[in-house]
mmCIF file of C-alpha atoms in Angstrom:
data_model
loop_
_atom_site.group_PDB
_atom_site.id
_atom_site.type_symbol
_atom_site.label_atom_id
_atom_site.label_comp_id
_atom_site.label_asym_id
_atom_site.label_seq_id
_atom_site.Cartn_x
_atom_site.Cartn_y
_atom_site.Cartn_z
ATOM 1 C CA UNK A 1 -68.755 -44.992 -157.995
ATOM 2 C CA UNK A 2 -65.336 -44.243 -156.523
ATOM 3 C CA UNK A 3 -62.107 -46.102 -156.501
ATOM 4 C CA UNK A 4 -59.414 -45.194 -154.049
ATOM 5 C CA UNK A 5 -55.839 -46.003 -153.145
ATOM 6 C CA UNK A 6 -54.568 -45.563 -149.603
ATOM 7 C CA UNK A 7 -50.893 -44.864 -148.971
ATOM 8 C CA UNK A 8 -49.077 -44.370 -145.669
ATOM 9 C CA UNK A 9 -50.020 -40.700 -145.462
ATOM 10 C CA UNK A 10 -51.925 -40.110 -148.686
ATOM 11 C CA UNK A 11 -55.229 -41.073 -150.297
ATOM 12 C CA UNK A 12 -56.132 -40.925 -153.982
ATOM 13 C CA UNK A 13 -59.780 -41.013 -155.016
ATOM 14 C CA UNK A 14 -60.757 -41.775 -158.600
ATOM 15 C CA UNK A 15 -64.040 -41.397 -160.443
ATOM 16 C CA UNK A 16 -65.125 -41.186 -164.039
ATOM 17 C CA UNK A 17 -67.764 -38.658 -162.959
ATOM 18 C CA UNK A 18 -66.353 -35.400 -161.480
ATOM 19 C CA UNK A 19 -69.856 -34.315 -160.487
ATOM 20 C CA UNK A 20 -70.172 -37.464 -158.365
ATOM 21 C CA UNK A 21 -67.050 -36.488 -156.434
ATOM 22 C CA UNK A 22 -68.363 -32.983 -155.913
ATOM 23 C CA UNK A 23 -71.729 -34.215 -154.654
ATOM 24 C CA UNK A 24 -70.150 -36.737 -152.275
ATOM 25 C CA UNK A 25 -67.196 -34.758 -150.952
ATOM 26 C CA UNK A 26 -68.828 -34.457 -147.510
ATOM 27 C CA UNK A 27 -69.252 -38.245 -147.332
ATOM 28 C CA UNK A 28 -65.608 -38.679 -148.335
ATOM 29 C CA UNK A 29 -64.552 -36.266 -145.595
ATOM 30 C CA UNK A 30 -66.695 -38.112 -143.026
ATOM 31 C CA UNK A 31 -65.147 -41.440 -144.084
ATOM 32 C CA UNK A 32 -61.665 -39.977 -143.703
ATOM 33 C CA UNK A 33 -62.454 -38.654 -140.226
ATOM 34 C CA UNK A 34 -64.002 -41.993 -139.175
ATOM 35 C CA UNK A 35 -60.754 -43.667 -140.248
ATOM 36 C CA UNK A 36 -58.605 -41.098 -138.418
ATOM 37 C CA UNK A 37 -57.566 -39.326 -141.598
ATOM 38 C CA UNK A 38 -57.793 -35.583 -142.111
ATOM 39 C CA UNK A 39 -58.278 -33.858 -145.461
ATOM 40 C CA UNK A 40 -55.694 -31.156 -145.939
ATOM 41 C CA UNK A 41 -57.464 -28.841 -148.369
ATOM 42 C CA UNK A 42 -54.254 -26.908 -148.993
ATOM 43 C CA UNK A 43 -52.739 -30.085 -150.450
ATOM 44 C CA UNK A 44 -55.908 -31.345 -152.125
ATOM 45 C CA UNK A 45 -56.304 -30.946 -155.868
ATOM 46 C CA UNK A 46 -58.208 -32.356 -158.764
ATOM 47 C CA UNK A 47 -56.739 -33.675 -161.994
ATOM 48 C CA UNK A 48 -58.865 -34.335 -165.051
ATOM 49 C CA UNK A 49 -57.501 -36.943 -167.434
ATOM 50 C CA UNK A 50 -59.021 -36.834 -170.900
ATOM 51 C CA UNK A 51 -58.300 -37.674 -174.480
ATOM 52 C CA UNK A 52 -56.499 -34.861 -176.330
ATOM 53 C CA UNK A 53 -59.415 -34.761 -178.773
ATOM 54 C CA UNK A 54 -62.109 -34.441 -176.125
ATOM 55 C CA UNK A 55 -63.158 -30.921 -175.212
ATOM 56 C CA UNK A 56 -64.533 -29.908 -171.846
ATOM 57 C CA UNK A 57 -66.823 -26.932 -172.301
ATOM 58 C CA UNK A 58 -66.410 -25.307 -168.901
ATOM 59 C CA UNK A 59 -63.806 -26.591 -166.469
ATOM 60 C CA UNK A 60 -65.312 -24.396 -163.719
ATOM 61 C CA UNK A 61 -68.210 -26.879 -163.526
ATOM 62 C CA UNK A 62 -65.741 -29.499 -162.326
ATOM 63 C CA UNK A 63 -64.252 -27.530 -159.445
ATOM 64 C CA UNK A 64 -64.485 -29.352 -156.135
#
């Protein structure tokens, strides 16, 4: 499941499951295009928020 926030010229998409975002990125892009929004991949980035005590074994697995 995604949550999103739309701004005047910006969109933020949130998910607790990074793999879900990766698997559905094409659907997100199609939604943006249908709503006359364009993904600028040069300005697109991913941020992982986690507890300082939680370790993520391989961050490469979370690359979009």
